[in-house]
PDB file of C-alpha atoms and ligand atoms in Angstrom:
ATOM      1  CA  MET A  15      22.144 -71.679 -57.080  1.00 94.00           C
ATOM      2  CA  VAL A  16      21.096 -68.160 -56.283  1.00 96.00           C
ATOM      3  CA  THR A  17      21.918 -68.837 -52.629  1.00 97.00           C
ATOM      4  CA  THR A  18      25.510 -69.718 -53.594  1.00 98.00           C
ATOM      5  CA  HIS A  19      25.837 -66.486 -55.568  1.00 98.00           C
ATOM      6  CA  ALA A  20      24.478 -64.479 -52.636  1.00 98.00           C
ATOM      7  CA  ALA A  21      26.859 -66.089 -50.147  1.00 98.00           C
ATOM      8  CA  MET A  22      29.792 -65.672 -52.566  1.00 97.00           C
ATOM      9  CA  GLY A  23      29.373 -61.898 -52.727  1.00 96.00           C
ATOM     10  CA  ALA A  24      28.884 -61.617 -48.978  1.00 97.00           C
ATOM     11  CA  ALA A  25      31.876 -63.882 -48.203  1.00 97.00           C
ATOM     12  CA  LEU A  26      34.209 -61.805 -50.380  1.00 97.00           C
ATOM     13  CA  SER A  27      33.141 -58.709 -48.447  1.00 97.00           C
ATOM     14  CA  ALA A  28      34.915 -60.223 -45.436  1.00 96.00           C
ATOM     15  CA  LEU A  29      38.142 -59.071 -47.130  1.00 96.00           C
ATOM     16  CA  LEU A  30      37.154 -55.540 -46.065  1.00 95.00           C
ATOM     17  CA  LEU A  31      37.010 -56.476 -42.374  1.00 96.00           C
ATOM     18  CA  PRO A  32      40.661 -55.551 -41.600  1.00 95.00           C
ATOM     19  CA  VAL A  33      40.112 -52.161 -43.256  1.00 92.00           C
ATOM     20  CA  SER A  34      36.701 -51.252 -41.861  1.00 93.00           C
ATOM     21  CA  PRO A  35      34.316 -53.634 -40.037  1.00 92.00           C
ATOM     22  CA  ARG A  36      31.438 -51.170 -40.505  1.00 92.00           C
ATOM     23  CA  PHE A  37      31.864 -50.897 -44.267  1.00 96.00           C
ATOM     24  CA  ALA A  38      32.505 -54.634 -44.525  1.00 97.00           C
ATOM     25  CA  ALA A  39      29.061 -55.284 -43.028  1.00 96.00           C
ATOM     26  CA  VAL A  40      27.466 -52.751 -45.394  1.00 97.00           C
ATOM     27  CA  ALA A  41      29.294 -54.340 -48.330  1.00 98.00           C
ATOM     28  CA  ALA A  42      28.252 -57.854 -47.284  1.00 98.00           C
ATOM     29  CA  LEU A  43      24.565 -56.974 -47.112  1.00 97.00           C
ATOM     30  CA  ALA A  44      24.673 -55.138 -50.448  1.00 98.00           C
ATOM     31  CA  ALA A  45      26.684 -57.976 -52.018  1.00 98.00           C
ATOM     32  CA  PHE A  46      24.189 -60.550 -50.761  1.00 98.00           C
ATOM     33  CA  CYS A  47      21.415 -58.580 -52.514  1.00 98.00           C
ATOM     34  CA  GLY A  48      23.580 -58.014 -55.615  1.00 98.00           C
ATOM     35  CA  GLY A  49      24.294 -61.736 -55.742  1.00 98.00           C
ATOM     36  CA  VAL A  50      20.566 -62.446 -55.845  1.00 98.00           C
ATOM     37  CA  PHE A  51      19.618 -59.640 -58.250  1.00 98.00           C
ATOM     38  CA  PRO A  52      20.507 -61.146 -61.682  1.00 98.00           C
ATOM     39  CA  ASP A  53      18.344 -64.199 -61.018  1.00 96.00           C
ATOM     40  CA  LEU A  54      15.251 -62.008 -60.715  1.00 96.00           C
ATOM     41  CA  ASP A  55      15.108 -62.544 -64.469  1.00 95.00           C
ATOM     42  CA  LEU A  56      13.703 -65.954 -63.588  1.00 92.00           C
ATOM     43  CA  LEU A  57      10.526 -63.970 -62.870  1.00 91.00           C
ATOM     44  CA  VAL A  58      10.670 -61.396 -65.685  1.00 90.00           C
ATOM     45  CA  GLY A  59      12.294 -61.657 -69.065  1.00 90.00           C
ATOM     46  CA  GLU A  60      14.776 -64.292 -70.216  1.00 93.00           C
ATOM     47  CA  HIS A  61      16.823 -66.098 -67.581  1.00 93.00           C
ATOM     48  CA  ARG A  62      20.598 -65.501 -67.641  1.00 95.00           C
ATOM     49  CA  ARG A  63      20.093 -62.734 -70.191  1.00 96.00           C
ATOM     50  CA  THR A  64      17.700 -59.968 -69.101  1.00 96.00           C
ATOM     51  CA  LEU A  65      19.461 -59.110 -65.807  1.00 97.00           C
ATOM     52  CA  HIS A  66      22.774 -60.938 -66.352  1.00 97.00           C
ATOM     53  CA  TYR A  67      25.606 -58.746 -67.674  1.00 97.00           C
ATOM     54  CA  PRO A  68      28.966 -60.540 -67.326  1.00 96.00           C
ATOM     55  CA  ASP A  69      30.549 -57.753 -69.376  1.00 96.00           C
ATOM     56  CA  TYR A  70      28.860 -54.490 -68.409  1.00 97.00           C
ATOM     57  CA  TYR A  71      28.543 -55.199 -64.667  1.00 97.00           C
ATOM     58  CA  VAL A  72      32.305 -55.810 -64.575  1.00 97.00           C
ATOM     59  CA  LEU A  73      33.014 -52.581 -66.477  1.00 97.00           C
ATOM     60  CA  LEU A  74      30.619 -50.648 -64.242  1.00 98.00           C
ATOM     61  CA  SER A  75      32.006 -52.090 -61.025  1.00 97.00           C
ATOM     62  CA  LEU A  76      35.518 -50.715 -61.672  1.00 97.00           C
ATOM     63  CA  PRO A  77      34.685 -46.969 -61.457  1.00 98.00           C
ATOM     64  CA  LEU A  78      32.193 -47.698 -58.660  1.00 98.00           C
ATOM     65  CA  ALA A  79      34.926 -49.457 -56.666  1.00 97.00           C
ATOM     66  CA  GLY A  80      37.245 -46.510 -57.323  1.00 97.00           C
ATOM     67  CA  LEU A  81      34.604 -44.086 -56.094  1.00 98.00           C
ATOM     68  CA  ALA A  82      34.006 -46.181 -52.966  1.00 97.00           C
ATOM     69  CA  VAL A  83      37.740 -46.085 -52.183  1.00 95.00           C
ATOM     70  CA  LEU A  84      38.010 -42.336 -52.755  1.00 97.00           C
ATOM     71  CA  ARG A  85      34.697 -41.492 -51.033  1.00 96.00           C
ATOM     72  CA  PRO A  86      33.968 -44.303 -48.541  1.00 96.00           C
ATOM     73  CA  LEU A  87      30.336 -43.674 -47.647  1.00 97.00           C
ATOM     74  CA  THR A  88      27.548 -46.173 -47.008  1.00 97.00           C
ATOM     75  CA  ALA A  89      25.988 -45.352 -50.392  1.00 98.00           C
ATOM     76  CA  THR A  90      29.188 -45.679 -52.440  1.00 98.00           C
ATOM     77  CA  VAL A  91      30.336 -48.864 -50.698  1.00 98.00           C
ATOM     78  CA  ALA A  92      26.876 -50.457 -50.970  1.00 98.00           C
ATOM     79  CA  THR A  93      26.500 -49.556 -54.665  1.00 98.00           C
ATOM     80  CA  ALA A  94      29.957 -50.825 -55.575  1.00 98.00           C
ATOM     81  CA  SER A  95      29.420 -54.062 -53.651  1.00 98.00           C
ATOM     82  CA  PHE A  96      25.983 -54.649 -55.150  1.00 98.00           C
ATOM     83  CA  VAL A  97      27.233 -54.246 -58.732  1.00 98.00           C
ATOM     84  CA  ALA A  98      30.426 -56.233 -58.083  1.00 98.00           C
ATOM     85  CA  ALA A  99      28.395 -59.134 -56.673  1.00 98.00           C
ATOM     86  CA  ALA A 100      26.020 -59.004 -59.660  1.00 98.00           C
ATOM     87  CA  ALA A 101      29.103 -59.060 -61.925  1.00 98.00           C
ATOM     88  CA  LEU A 102      30.565 -62.032 -60.066  1.00 98.00           C
ATOM     89  CA  HIS A 103      27.228 -63.854 -60.292  1.00 98.00           C
ATOM     90  CA  SER A 104      26.949 -63.213 -64.043  1.00 97.00           C
ATOM     91  CA  VAL A 105      30.505 -64.374 -64.750  1.00 97.00           C
ATOM     92  CA  ALA A 106      30.160 -67.386 -62.425  1.00 97.00           C
ATOM     93  CA  ASP A 107      27.082 -68.598 -64.305  1.00 97.00           C
ATOM     94  CA  ALA A 108      29.371 -69.414 -67.252  1.00 96.00           C
ATOM     95  CA  PHE A 109      31.145 -71.938 -64.995  1.00 97.00           C
ATOM     96  CA  GLY A 110      27.937 -73.799 -64.160  1.00 96.00           C
ATOM     97  CA  GLY A 111      25.602 -75.918 -66.257  1.00 94.00           C
ATOM     98  CA  GLY A 112      23.400 -74.991 -69.197  1.00 93.00           C
ATOM     99  CA  LEU A 113      19.914 -73.545 -69.103  1.00 91.00           C
ATOM    100  CA  ALA A 114      17.978 -76.649 -70.138  1.00 90.00           C
ATOM    101  CA  PRO A 115      15.582 -78.196 -67.572  1.00 90.00           C
ATOM    102  CA  GLU A 116      17.969 -81.172 -67.258  1.00 93.00           C
ATOM    103  CA  PRO A 117      21.411 -79.527 -67.345  1.00 93.00           C
ATOM    104  CA  TRP A 118      23.156 -82.784 -66.350  1.00 95.00           C
ATOM    105  CA  ILE A 119      22.524 -83.985 -69.927  1.00 93.00           C
ATOM    106  CA  ARG A 120      24.768 -81.123 -71.170  1.00 92.00           C
ATOM    107  CA  ASP A 121      22.767 -80.477 -74.322  1.00 91.00           C
ATOM    108  CA  ASP A 122      22.465 -76.711 -73.905  1.00 93.00           C
ATOM    109  CA  HIS A 123      25.082 -74.200 -75.060  1.00 94.00           C
ATOM    110  CA  ARG A 124      23.649 -71.325 -73.007  1.00 95.00           C
ATOM    111  CA  GLY A 125      25.740 -70.491 -69.936  1.00 96.00           C
ATOM    112  CA  VAL A 126      25.165 -66.748 -69.728  1.00 97.00           C
ATOM    113  CA  TYR A 127      24.455 -64.103 -72.374  1.00 97.00           C
ATOM    114  CA  CYS A 128      27.230 -61.637 -73.235  1.00 96.00           C
ATOM    115  CA  ARG A 129      25.878 -58.472 -74.804  1.00 93.00           C
ATOM    116  CA  ALA A 130      29.240 -57.085 -75.878  1.00 92.00           C
ATOM    117  CA  ARG A 131      29.798 -60.167 -78.040  1.00 93.00           C
ATOM    118  CA  ARG A 132      26.097 -60.628 -78.783  1.00 94.00           C
ATOM    119  CA  ARG A 133      26.175 -64.307 -78.059  1.00 96.00           C
ATOM    120  CA  TRP A 134      25.780 -66.887 -75.324  1.00 97.00           C
ATOM    121  CA  VAL A 135      28.886 -67.928 -73.419  1.00 96.00           C
ATOM    122  CA  ARG A 136      28.973 -71.717 -73.240  1.00 96.00           C
ATOM    123  CA  PRO A 137      28.651 -73.406 -69.826  1.00 96.00           C
ATOM    124  CA  ARG A 138      31.904 -74.839 -68.403  1.00 96.00           C
ATOM    125  CA  HIS A 139      30.213 -77.279 -65.967  1.00 95.00           C
ATOM    126  CA  TRP A 140      32.736 -76.701 -63.151  1.00 96.00           C
ATOM    127  CA  VAL A 141      29.588 -76.864 -61.042  1.00 96.00           C
ATOM    128  CA  ARG A 142      27.728 -79.421 -63.123  1.00 96.00           C
ATOM    129  CA  TRP A 143      24.269 -77.913 -62.622  1.00 94.00           C
ATOM    130  CA  ASP A 144      22.418 -75.572 -60.260  1.00 94.00           C
ATOM    131  CA  GLY A 145      21.660 -77.660 -57.209  1.00 95.00           C
ATOM    132  CA  ALA A 146      24.411 -80.241 -57.831  1.00 96.00           C
ATOM    133  CA  PRO A 147      26.083 -81.603 -54.666  1.00 97.00           C
ATOM    134  CA  GLU A 148      29.197 -79.470 -55.328  1.00 97.00           C
ATOM    135  CA  ASP A 149      26.952 -76.409 -55.567  1.00 97.00           C
ATOM    136  CA  LEU A 150      25.607 -77.173 -52.091  1.00 98.00           C
ATOM    137  CA  ALA A 151      29.134 -77.816 -50.799  1.00 98.00           C
ATOM    138  CA  LEU A 152      30.364 -74.514 -52.228  1.00 98.00           C
ATOM    139  CA  HIS A 153      27.429 -72.726 -50.651  1.00 98.00           C
ATOM    140  CA  GLY A 154      28.199 -74.405 -47.332  1.00 98.00           C
ATOM    141  CA  VAL A 155      31.818 -73.220 -47.338  1.00 98.00           C
ATOM    142  CA  LEU A 156      30.889 -69.666 -48.363  1.00 98.00           C
ATOM    143  CA  ALA A 157      28.087 -69.581 -45.794  1.00 98.00           C
ATOM    144  CA  LEU A 158      30.499 -70.687 -43.082  1.00 98.00           C
ATOM    145  CA  VAL A 159      32.825 -67.800 -43.970  1.00 97.00           C
ATOM    146  CA  CYS A 160      29.900 -65.371 -43.698  1.00 97.00           C
ATOM    147  CA  ILE A 161      28.647 -66.826 -40.415  1.00 97.00           C
ATOM    148  CA  VAL A 162      32.110 -66.562 -38.839  1.00 97.00           C
ATOM    149  CA  ALA A 163      32.894 -63.123 -40.291  1.00 96.00           C
ATOM    150  CA  PHE A 164      29.603 -61.294 -39.797  1.00 96.00           C
ATOM    151  CA  ASP A 165      26.742 -61.008 -37.378  1.00 93.00           C
ATOM    152  CA  GLY A 166      23.263 -59.505 -37.553  1.00 93.00           C
ATOM    153  CA  THR A 167      21.285 -59.399 -40.795  1.00 96.00           C
ATOM    154  CA  VAL A 168      23.940 -60.927 -43.047  1.00 95.00           C
ATOM    155  CA  GLN A 169      24.487 -63.827 -40.686  1.00 96.00           C
ATOM    156  CA  TRP A 170      20.757 -64.498 -40.458  1.00 97.00           C
ATOM    157  CA  LEU A 171      20.219 -64.265 -44.230  1.00 97.00           C
ATOM    158  CA  VAL A 172      23.012 -66.752 -44.820  1.00 97.00           C
ATOM    159  CA  VAL A 173      21.796 -69.133 -42.101  1.00 97.00           C
ATOM    160  CA  LEU A 174      18.265 -69.053 -43.541  1.00 97.00           C
ATOM    161  CA  SER A 175      19.577 -69.705 -47.047  1.00 97.00           C
ATOM    162  CA  LEU A 176      21.200 -72.997 -45.982  1.00 97.00           C
ATOM    163  CA  PRO A 177      17.994 -75.069 -45.682  1.00 97.00           C
ATOM    164  CA  VAL A 178      16.755 -73.521 -48.932  1.00 97.00           C
ATOM    165  CA  SER A 179      19.889 -74.801 -50.695  1.00 97.00           C
ATOM    166  CA  ALA A 180      19.645 -78.204 -49.039  1.00 97.00           C
ATOM    167  CA  VAL A 181      16.012 -78.711 -50.087  1.00 97.00           C
ATOM    168  CA  TYR A 182      16.674 -77.413 -53.616  1.00 96.00           C
ATOM    169  CA  THR A 183      19.654 -79.756 -53.998  1.00 97.00           C
ATOM    170  CA  ALA A 184      17.585 -82.679 -52.706  1.00 97.00           C
ATOM    171  CA  VAL A 185      14.777 -82.155 -55.222  1.00 96.00           C
ATOM    172  CA  ARG A 186      16.625 -80.586 -58.196  1.00 95.00           C
ATOM    173  CA  ARG A 187      16.917 -83.743 -60.290  1.00 94.00           C
ATOM    174  CA  ARG A 188      13.238 -84.499 -59.695  1.00 94.00           C
ATOM    175  CA  LEU A 189      12.007 -81.060 -60.743  1.00 91.00           C
ATOM    176  CA  PRO A 190      11.636 -81.839 -64.482  1.00 91.00           C
ATOM    177  CA  GLU A 191       9.296 -84.647 -63.458  1.00 90.00           C
ATOM    178  CA  TRP A 192       7.561 -83.097 -60.443  1.00 88.00           C
ATOM    179  CA  ALA A 193       7.295 -79.455 -61.457  1.00 83.00           C
ATOM    180  CA  PRO A 194       8.099 -78.888 -65.157  1.00 80.00           C
ATOM    181  CA  TRP A 195       6.063 -75.659 -64.997  1.00 77.00           C
ATOM    182  CA  LEU A 196       8.567 -74.298 -62.484  1.00 78.00           C
ATOM    183  CA  LEU A 197      11.526 -74.869 -64.801  1.00 74.00           C
ATOM    184  CA  GLU A 198       9.700 -73.318 -67.735  1.00 71.00           C
TER     185      GLU A 198
HETATM  186 ZN1  LIG B  10      22.243 -66.418 -62.618  1.00 95.27          ZN
END
């Protein structure tokens, strides 16, 4: 789920807390946004392809992280965190389910598109589908880390994302029946 990706980026930013609480908060907010960003291709373009770059985001995040270490400013830390979270999201999608409206059937080979190899990476089903119970559980754990580690905007965003995940998980298997237009 997009909420899991958002919380994952923000939770990892807690690793910066011992180094700099201020930059950790900046990184968490940027990572939350970066974790959401790839899934905006649900609205424009082709999902898990147009804004998902498991290869190029990773390559781009390395020099950006280096720059943030050498020049720790709000802008450099935020940019590096945003791209790193988008990279993590794109790679993590390969460990979920396929793109078909009923991913629990496992009849879709599309996990995430890799431009460098010009092909789809197959889904690994570690999280069986978006909105599976383990997806909600993972989001819950990551959200808890964020709620304990941060306050202010990040904490509120994560708290507000919890009911969204719960409702989505509750209705996900009914969506092909109730709202096929939404999945298309
Ligand atoms: Zn995605």
